[in-house]
PDB file of C-alpha atoms in Angstrom:
ATOM      1  CA  ALA A   6       4.435  13.282   4.502  1.00 76.00           C
ATOM      2  CA  GLN A   7       1.482  12.490   2.331  1.00 83.00           C
ATOM      3  CA  SER A   8      -2.084  12.503   3.647  1.00 90.00           C
ATOM      4  CA  VAL A   9      -5.580  11.774   2.402  1.00 95.00           C
ATOM      5  CA  THR A  10      -8.841  13.388   3.455  1.00 96.00           C
ATOM      6  CA  GLN A  11     -12.254  11.937   2.828  1.00 97.00           C
ATOM      7  CA  PRO A  12     -14.597  14.663   4.055  1.00 96.00           C
ATOM      8  CA  ASP A  13     -17.748  12.547   4.174  1.00 95.00           C
ATOM      9  CA  ILE A  14     -17.992   9.844   6.840  1.00 95.00           C
ATOM     10  CA  HIS A  15     -21.390   8.616   5.629  1.00 95.00           C
ATOM     11  CA  ILE A  16     -23.322   9.180   2.430  1.00 97.00           C
ATOM     12  CA  THR A  17     -26.813   7.913   1.630  1.00 97.00           C
ATOM     13  CA  VAL A  18     -27.858   7.627  -2.005  1.00 97.00           C
ATOM     14  CA  SER A  19     -31.066   6.341  -3.519  1.00 97.00           C
ATOM     15  CA  GLU A  20     -30.754   3.310  -5.739  1.00 97.00           C
ATOM     16  CA  GLY A  21     -30.402   4.451  -9.352  1.00 97.00           C
ATOM     17  CA  ALA A  22     -29.093   7.877  -8.392  1.00 97.00           C
ATOM     18  CA  SER A  23     -25.622   9.121  -9.197  1.00 97.00           C
ATOM     19  CA  LEU A  24     -22.778   9.024  -6.705  1.00 97.00           C
ATOM     20  CA  GLU A  25     -19.711  11.125  -6.030  1.00 98.00           C
ATOM     21  CA  LEU A  26     -17.322  10.381  -3.171  1.00 98.00           C
ATOM     22  CA  ARG A  27     -14.757  13.014  -2.396  1.00 98.00           C
ATOM     23  CA  CYS A  28     -11.049  12.532  -1.815  1.00 97.00           C
ATOM     24  CA  ASN A  29      -8.390  15.196  -1.290  1.00 96.00           C
ATOM     25  CA  TYR A  30      -4.706  14.381  -0.983  1.00 94.00           C
ATOM     26  CA  SER A  31      -1.594  16.142   0.139  1.00 90.00           C
ATOM     27  CA  TYR A  32       1.620  15.202  -1.613  1.00 81.00           C
ATOM     28  CA  GLY A  33       4.486  17.195  -3.054  1.00 72.00           C
ATOM     29  CA  ALA A  34       4.953  15.403  -6.349  1.00 76.00           C
ATOM     30  CA  THR A  35       2.652  13.598  -8.743  1.00 76.00           C
ATOM     31  CA  PRO A  36       0.852  11.057  -6.615  1.00 84.00           C
ATOM     32  CA  TYR A  37      -0.260   7.568  -7.355  1.00 89.00           C
ATOM     33  CA  LEU A  38      -3.898   7.401  -6.252  1.00 92.00           C
ATOM     34  CA  PHE A  39      -6.215   4.519  -5.527  1.00 94.00           C
ATOM     35  CA  TRP A  40      -9.784   3.778  -4.581  1.00 97.00           C
ATOM     36  CA  TYR A  41     -10.569   0.592  -2.666  1.00 97.00           C
ATOM     37  CA  VAL A  42     -13.929  -0.831  -1.606  1.00 97.00           C
ATOM     38  CA  GLN A  43     -14.622  -2.927   1.475  1.00 95.00           C
ATOM     39  CA  SER A  44     -17.842  -4.878   1.837  1.00 92.00           C
ATOM     40  CA  PRO A  45     -18.916  -5.756   5.388  1.00 88.00           C
ATOM     41  CA  GLY A  46     -16.628  -8.340   6.949  1.00 85.00           C
ATOM     42  CA  GLN A  47     -14.415  -8.508   3.874  1.00 87.00           C
ATOM     43  CA  GLY A  48     -10.975  -7.412   2.819  1.00 89.00           C
ATOM     44  CA  LEU A  49     -10.277  -4.540   0.454  1.00 94.00           C
ATOM     45  CA  GLN A  50     -10.748  -4.720  -3.296  1.00 94.00           C
ATOM     46  CA  LEU A  51      -9.150  -2.304  -5.735  1.00 94.00           C
ATOM     47  CA  LEU A  52     -11.676  -0.306  -7.773  1.00 96.00           C
ATOM     48  CA  LEU A  53      -9.276   1.814  -9.817  1.00 95.00           C
ATOM     49  CA  LYS A  54      -5.935   3.575  -9.763  1.00 92.00           C
ATOM     50  CA  TYR A  55      -4.254   6.617 -11.285  1.00 91.00           C
ATOM     51  CA  PHE A  56      -0.581   6.795 -12.173  1.00 86.00           C
ATOM     52  CA  SER A  57      -0.247   9.252 -15.015  1.00 80.00           C
ATOM     53  CA  GLY A  58      -1.752  10.260 -18.330  1.00 82.00           C
ATOM     54  CA  ASP A  59      -5.498  10.535 -18.785  1.00 84.00           C
ATOM     55  CA  THR A  60      -6.967  12.178 -15.715  1.00 89.00           C
ATOM     56  CA  LEU A  61     -10.254  10.267 -16.015  1.00 95.00           C
ATOM     57  CA  VAL A  62      -9.744   6.701 -14.882  1.00 95.00           C
ATOM     58  CA  GLN A  63     -12.163   3.847 -15.431  1.00 96.00           C
ATOM     59  CA  GLY A  64     -12.455   1.047 -12.904  1.00 95.00           C
ATOM     60  CA  ILE A  65     -14.443  -2.039 -12.142  1.00 95.00           C
ATOM     61  CA  LYS A  66     -18.159  -2.206 -11.348  1.00 94.00           C
ATOM     62  CA  GLY A  67     -18.905   0.918 -13.412  1.00 96.00           C
ATOM     63  CA  PHE A  68     -16.871   3.309 -11.254  1.00 97.00           C
ATOM     64  CA  GLU A  69     -14.671   6.109 -12.519  1.00 97.00           C
ATOM     65  CA  ALA A  70     -12.516   8.771 -10.879  1.00 98.00           C
ATOM     66  CA  GLU A  71     -11.068  12.058 -12.038  1.00 96.00           C
ATOM     67  CA  PHE A  72      -7.673  13.366 -10.985  1.00 94.00           C
ATOM     68  CA  LYS A  73      -7.604  17.134 -10.631  1.00 94.00           C
ATOM     69  CA  ARG A  74      -4.142  18.380  -9.776  1.00 91.00           C
ATOM     70  CA  SER A  75      -5.280  21.982  -9.273  1.00 91.00           C
ATOM     71  CA  GLN A  76      -7.727  20.869  -6.593  1.00 93.00           C
ATOM     72  CA  SER A  77      -5.615  18.029  -5.175  1.00 93.00           C
ATOM     73  CA  SER A  78      -8.628  15.813  -5.604  1.00 95.00           C
ATOM     74  CA  PHE A  79      -9.432  12.337  -6.855  1.00 96.00           C
ATOM     75  CA  ASN A  80     -13.212  11.971  -6.595  1.00 98.00           C
ATOM     76  CA  LEU A  81     -14.957   8.683  -7.265  1.00 98.00           C
ATOM     77  CA  ARG A  82     -18.141   8.650  -9.351  1.00 98.00           C
ATOM     78  CA  LYS A  83     -20.801   6.259 -10.545  1.00 98.00           C
ATOM     79  CA  PRO A  84     -23.738   7.298 -12.726  1.00 97.00           C
ATOM     80  CA  SER A  85     -26.283   4.875 -11.257  1.00 97.00           C
ATOM     81  CA  VAL A  86     -25.866   3.218  -7.865  1.00 97.00           C
ATOM     82  CA  HIS A  87     -27.018  -0.340  -7.186  1.00 96.00           C
ATOM     83  CA  TRP A  88     -27.943  -1.715  -3.761  1.00 95.00           C
ATOM     84  CA  SER A  89     -24.883  -3.974  -3.949  1.00 95.00           C
ATOM     85  CA  ASP A  90     -22.640  -0.892  -3.958  1.00 96.00           C
ATOM     86  CA  ALA A  91     -23.359  -0.340  -0.254  1.00 97.00           C
ATOM     87  CA  ALA A  92     -19.926  -0.637   1.343  1.00 97.00           C
ATOM     88  CA  GLU A  93     -17.088   1.423   2.748  1.00 96.00           C
ATOM     89  CA  TYR A  94     -14.848   3.198   0.260  1.00 98.00           C
ATOM     90  CA  PHE A  95     -11.250   4.181   0.879  1.00 97.00           C
ATOM     91  CA  CYS A  96      -9.063   6.573  -1.040  1.00 97.00           C
ATOM     92  CA  ALA A  97      -5.300   6.036  -0.794  1.00 94.00           C
ATOM     93  CA  VAL A  98      -2.094   7.665  -2.004  1.00 91.00           C
ATOM     94  CA  GLU A  99       1.303   6.081  -2.635  1.00 86.00           C
ATOM     95  CA  GLY A 100       4.325   8.275  -2.472  1.00 68.00           C
ATOM     96  CA  SER A 101       6.857   7.028  -0.010  1.00 65.00           C
ATOM     97  CA  GLY A 102       9.058   5.318  -2.551  1.00 65.00           C
ATOM     98  CA  TYR A 103       8.555   1.965  -0.862  1.00 66.00           C
ATOM     99  CA  SER A 104       5.141   1.290  -2.329  1.00 77.00           C
ATOM    100  CA  THR A 105       3.387   1.987   0.958  1.00 86.00           C
ATOM    101  CA  LEU A 106      -0.117   3.393   0.936  1.00 90.00           C
ATOM    102  CA  THR A 107      -1.608   6.120   3.106  1.00 92.00           C
ATOM    103  CA  PHE A 108      -5.361   5.680   3.428  1.00 94.00           C
ATOM    104  CA  GLY A 109      -8.152   8.111   4.133  1.00 95.00           C
ATOM    105  CA  LYS A 110     -10.548   7.323   6.951  1.00 96.00           C
ATOM    106  CA  GLY A 111     -13.173   6.011   4.600  1.00 96.00           C
ATOM    107  CA  THR A 112     -16.686   6.900   3.473  1.00 97.00           C
ATOM    108  CA  MET A 113     -19.554   4.551   4.269  1.00 96.00           C
ATOM    109  CA  LEU A 114     -22.055   4.401   1.423  1.00 97.00           C
ATOM    110  CA  LEU A 115     -25.637   3.524   2.258  1.00 97.00           C
ATOM    111  CA  VAL A 116     -28.081   2.825  -0.566  1.00 96.00           C
ATOM    112  CA  SER A 117     -31.760   3.443   0.045  1.00 95.00           C
ATOM    113  CA  PRO A 118     -34.508   1.724  -1.949  1.00 91.00           C
TER     114      PRO A 118
ATOM    115  CA  ASN B  15      -4.280 -19.234  -6.485  1.00 72.00           C
ATOM    116  CA  ALA B  16      -5.387 -18.535  -2.924  1.00 80.00           C
ATOM    117  CA  GLY B  17      -3.969 -14.992  -3.067  1.00 93.00           C
ATOM    118  CA  VAL B  18      -3.365 -13.588   0.404  1.00 96.00           C
ATOM    119  CA  THR B  19      -4.503 -15.683   3.355  1.00 96.00           C
ATOM    120  CA  GLN B  20      -4.489 -14.846   7.054  1.00 97.00           C
ATOM    121  CA  THR B  21      -4.526 -17.094  10.086  1.00 97.00           C
ATOM    122  CA  PRO B  22      -6.473 -17.024  12.374  1.00 96.00           C
ATOM    123  CA  LYS B  23      -9.686 -15.268  11.355  1.00 95.00           C
ATOM    124  CA  PHE B  24     -10.730 -14.456  14.919  1.00 96.00           C
ATOM    125  CA  ARG B  25      -8.910 -14.422  18.230  1.00 96.00           C
ATOM    126  CA  VAL B  26      -9.625 -13.291  21.775  1.00 97.00           C
ATOM    127  CA  LEU B  27      -6.667 -12.574  24.045  1.00 96.00           C
ATOM    128  CA  LYS B  28      -6.321 -11.490  27.624  1.00 97.00           C
ATOM    129  CA  THR B  29      -4.180  -8.487  28.479  1.00 97.00           C
ATOM    130  CA  GLY B  30      -0.545  -9.497  28.634  1.00 97.00           C
ATOM    131  CA  GLN B  31      -0.852 -12.592  26.457  1.00 97.00           C
ATOM    132  CA  SER B  32       1.143 -12.982  23.299  1.00 96.00           C
ATOM    133  CA  MET B  33       0.221 -14.215  19.848  1.00 95.00           C
ATOM    134  CA  THR B  34       1.371 -14.338  16.254  1.00 97.00           C
ATOM    135  CA  LEU B  35      -0.688 -13.591  13.187  1.00 97.00           C
ATOM    136  CA  LEU B  36       0.342 -15.361  10.006  1.00 97.00           C
ATOM    137  CA  CYS B  37       0.043 -13.936   6.519  1.00 98.00           C
ATOM    138  CA  ALA B  38       0.803 -16.041   3.467  1.00 98.00           C
ATOM    139  CA  GLN B  39       0.779 -15.135  -0.235  1.00 97.00           C
ATOM    140  CA  ASP B  40       1.206 -17.361  -3.264  1.00 96.00           C
ATOM    141  CA  MET B  41       1.771 -14.640  -5.870  1.00 94.00           C
ATOM    142  CA  ASN B  42       5.555 -14.463  -5.466  1.00 94.00           C
ATOM    143  CA  HIS B  43       5.266 -10.850  -4.326  1.00 93.00           C
ATOM    144  CA  GLU B  44       8.313  -9.087  -2.948  1.00 93.00           C
ATOM    145  CA  TYR B  45       6.523  -6.598  -0.711  1.00 93.00           C
ATOM    146  CA  MET B  46       4.231  -7.401   2.188  1.00 95.00           C
ATOM    147  CA  TYR B  47       2.391  -5.180   4.656  1.00 96.00           C
ATOM    148  CA  TRP B  48       0.487  -5.293   7.928  1.00 97.00           C
ATOM    149  CA  TYR B  49      -2.300  -2.774   8.600  1.00 97.00           C
ATOM    150  CA  ARG B  50      -4.735  -2.291  11.405  1.00 97.00           C
ATOM    151  CA  GLN B  51      -8.241  -0.975  10.875  1.00 95.00           C
ATOM    152  CA  ASP B  52     -10.153   0.816  13.620  1.00 94.00           C
ATOM    153  CA  PRO B  53     -13.573   2.461  13.306  1.00 89.00           C
ATOM    154  CA  GLY B  54     -13.290   5.947  11.861  1.00 88.00           C
ATOM    155  CA  MET B  55      -9.519   5.644  11.421  1.00 90.00           C
ATOM    156  CA  GLY B  56      -9.175   3.923   8.071  1.00 91.00           C
ATOM    157  CA  LEU B  57      -6.217   1.586   7.624  1.00 94.00           C
ATOM    158  CA  ARG B  58      -2.918   2.417   9.260  1.00 95.00           C
ATOM    159  CA  LEU B  59       0.360   0.773   8.330  1.00 94.00           C
ATOM    160  CA  ILE B  60       2.041  -1.124  11.168  1.00 96.00           C
ATOM    161  CA  HIS B  61       5.099  -2.691   9.514  1.00 97.00           C
ATOM    162  CA  TYR B  62       6.111  -3.691   6.046  1.00 95.00           C
ATOM    163  CA  SER B  63       8.743  -5.727   4.237  1.00 95.00           C
ATOM    164  CA  VAL B  64      10.378  -5.103   0.874  1.00 92.00           C
ATOM    165  CA  GLY B  65      11.842  -8.574   0.610  1.00 93.00           C
ATOM    166  CA  GLU B  66      12.747 -11.765   2.432  1.00 95.00           C
ATOM    167  CA  GLY B  67      14.704 -10.990   5.578  1.00 94.00           C
ATOM    168  CA  THR B  68      13.774  -7.277   5.632  1.00 94.00           C
ATOM    169  CA  THR B  69      11.297  -5.347   7.747  1.00 96.00           C
ATOM    170  CA  ALA B  70      10.537  -1.671   8.299  1.00 94.00           C
ATOM    171  CA  LYS B  71       8.321   0.385  10.575  1.00 94.00           C
ATOM    172  CA  GLY B  72       5.138   1.975   9.389  1.00 92.00           C
ATOM    173  CA  GLU B  73       2.920   4.595  10.954  1.00 91.00           C
ATOM    174  CA  VAL B  74       1.921   2.692  14.136  1.00 95.00           C
ATOM    175  CA  PRO B  75       4.634   0.105  14.944  1.00 96.00           C
ATOM    176  CA  ASP B  76       4.699   0.283  18.747  1.00 96.00           C
ATOM    177  CA  GLY B  77       3.740  -2.933  20.508  1.00 96.00           C
ATOM    178  CA  TYR B  78       4.233  -5.093  17.413  1.00 97.00           C
ATOM    179  CA  ASN B  79       7.084  -7.060  15.918  1.00 97.00           C
ATOM    180  CA  VAL B  80       7.332  -8.712  12.517  1.00 97.00           C
ATOM    181  CA  SER B  81       9.448 -11.265  10.721  1.00 97.00           C
ATOM    182  CA  ARG B  82       9.863 -12.237   7.066  1.00 97.00           C
ATOM    183  CA  LEU B  83      11.898 -15.418   7.127  1.00 95.00           C
ATOM    184  CA  LYS B  84      10.332 -16.738   3.927  1.00 96.00           C
ATOM    185  CA  LYS B  85       9.285 -14.691   0.927  1.00 96.00           C
ATOM    186  CA  GLN B  86       5.735 -15.983   1.028  1.00 97.00           C
ATOM    187  CA  ASN B  87       5.115 -15.427   4.754  1.00 98.00           C
ATOM    188  CA  PHE B  88       4.929 -12.313   6.913  1.00 98.00           C
ATOM    189  CA  LEU B  89       4.337 -12.746  10.645  1.00 98.00           C
ATOM    190  CA  LEU B  90       2.965 -10.120  13.017  1.00 98.00           C
ATOM    191  CA  GLY B  91       3.618 -10.630  16.703  1.00 97.00           C
ATOM    192  CA  LEU B  92       2.137  -9.111  19.806  1.00 96.00           C
ATOM    193  CA  GLU B  93       4.421  -9.798  22.761  1.00 92.00           C
ATOM    194  CA  SER B  94       2.157  -8.424  25.484  1.00 96.00           C
ATOM    195  CA  ALA B  95      -1.318  -7.662  24.209  1.00 96.00           C
ATOM    196  CA  ALA B  96      -3.147  -4.543  25.379  1.00 97.00           C
ATOM    197  CA  PRO B  97      -6.819  -3.569  24.980  1.00 97.00           C
ATOM    198  CA  SER B  98      -5.684  -0.768  22.619  1.00 96.00           C
ATOM    199  CA  GLN B  99      -4.613  -3.475  20.189  1.00 97.00           C
ATOM    200  CA  THR B 100      -8.189  -4.629  19.738  1.00 97.00           C
ATOM    201  CA  SER B 101      -8.634  -4.158  16.008  1.00 97.00           C
ATOM    202  CA  VAL B 102      -9.025  -5.819  12.648  1.00 96.00           C
ATOM    203  CA  TYR B 103      -5.664  -6.651  11.125  1.00 97.00           C
ATOM    204  CA  PHE B 104      -5.127  -6.844   7.390  1.00 97.00           C
ATOM    205  CA  CYS B 105      -2.189  -8.203   5.521  1.00 97.00           C
ATOM    206  CA  ALA B 106      -1.406  -7.138   1.964  1.00 95.00           C
ATOM    207  CA  SER B 107       1.198  -7.911  -0.652  1.00 95.00           C
ATOM    208  CA  SER B 108       2.442  -6.363  -3.884  1.00 92.00           C
ATOM    209  CA  TYR B 109       5.002  -7.152  -6.554  1.00 87.00           C
ATOM    210  CA  GLY B 110       7.075  -4.187  -5.439  1.00 75.00           C
ATOM    211  CA  GLY B 111       8.091  -1.027  -7.175  1.00 69.00           C
ATOM    212  CA  THR B 112       5.583   1.377  -8.684  1.00 66.00           C
ATOM    213  CA  GLY B 113       3.960   1.931 -12.029  1.00 69.00           C
ATOM    214  CA  ILE B 114       0.804   1.017 -13.851  1.00 66.00           C
ATOM    215  CA  PHE B 115       0.849  -2.586 -12.690  1.00 68.00           C
ATOM    216  CA  TYR B 116       1.283  -1.700  -9.035  1.00 79.00           C
ATOM    217  CA  GLU B 117      -1.474  -2.868  -6.696  1.00 87.00           C
ATOM    218  CA  GLN B 118      -1.705  -4.123  -3.147  1.00 91.00           C
ATOM    219  CA  TYR B 119      -3.691  -7.309  -2.690  1.00 92.00           C
ATOM    220  CA  PHE B 120      -5.415  -7.700   0.657  1.00 94.00           C
ATOM    221  CA  GLY B 121      -6.193 -10.684   2.828  1.00 95.00           C
ATOM    222  CA  PRO B 122      -9.603 -11.208   4.480  1.00 94.00           C
ATOM    223  CA  GLY B 123      -8.503  -9.860   7.856  1.00 95.00           C
ATOM    224  CA  THR B 124      -8.114 -11.090  11.435  1.00 96.00           C
ATOM    225  CA  ARG B 125     -10.425  -9.747  14.097  1.00 96.00           C
ATOM    226  CA  LEU B 126      -8.542  -9.525  17.397  1.00 97.00           C
ATOM    227  CA  THR B 127     -10.127  -8.679  20.718  1.00 97.00           C
ATOM    228  CA  VAL B 128      -8.007  -8.045  23.801  1.00 97.00           C
ATOM    229  CA  THR B 129      -9.884  -8.133  27.102  1.00 96.00           C
TER     230      THR B 129
END
């Protein structure tokens, strides 16, 4: 069965600094990978997704992620963080054949002034 | 379009009571899902449906039942609520299948407390 690990429970970044959130997956074949963001008290919003092709994926709000098969990773990056980026971020993998997602436990991003 | 809506937004139950959570989507999606979210646990799949009249178990199905009598609605039932079912419940839907256009759309969530 597939699994997702997000090693960092919390990360604090200064506003304007760069960000990288880590995600490692376990899946036998080529995975479909996703990053979602959840603002406090809200549902989940899709930031970006990887299916195939170019391993660097661009998403909304200035985020990007790079798929590295050799490292089983799909890390999320942003060059300059804004205070409004403070939220919880979830990495997910789809691979069951029924379009179900397996989520990581999430990384809470705090942005300091 | 309203997207995915959930009813109610908040609910408090006593142990042993029953209730039904309603999820509705207006995107004509085939697939629908129920997740629960607990602190430090991420989202875990409870049940899902790949079409009207179908349901299947996810990762944590015990204590829950579901029904998909209409394509646009997916109901989650708790027959005898337990404190361990205190959680935030999210419904999601997708067009089904996989590929570049695949995406799950999430509702705003229902916060359930069982005392």
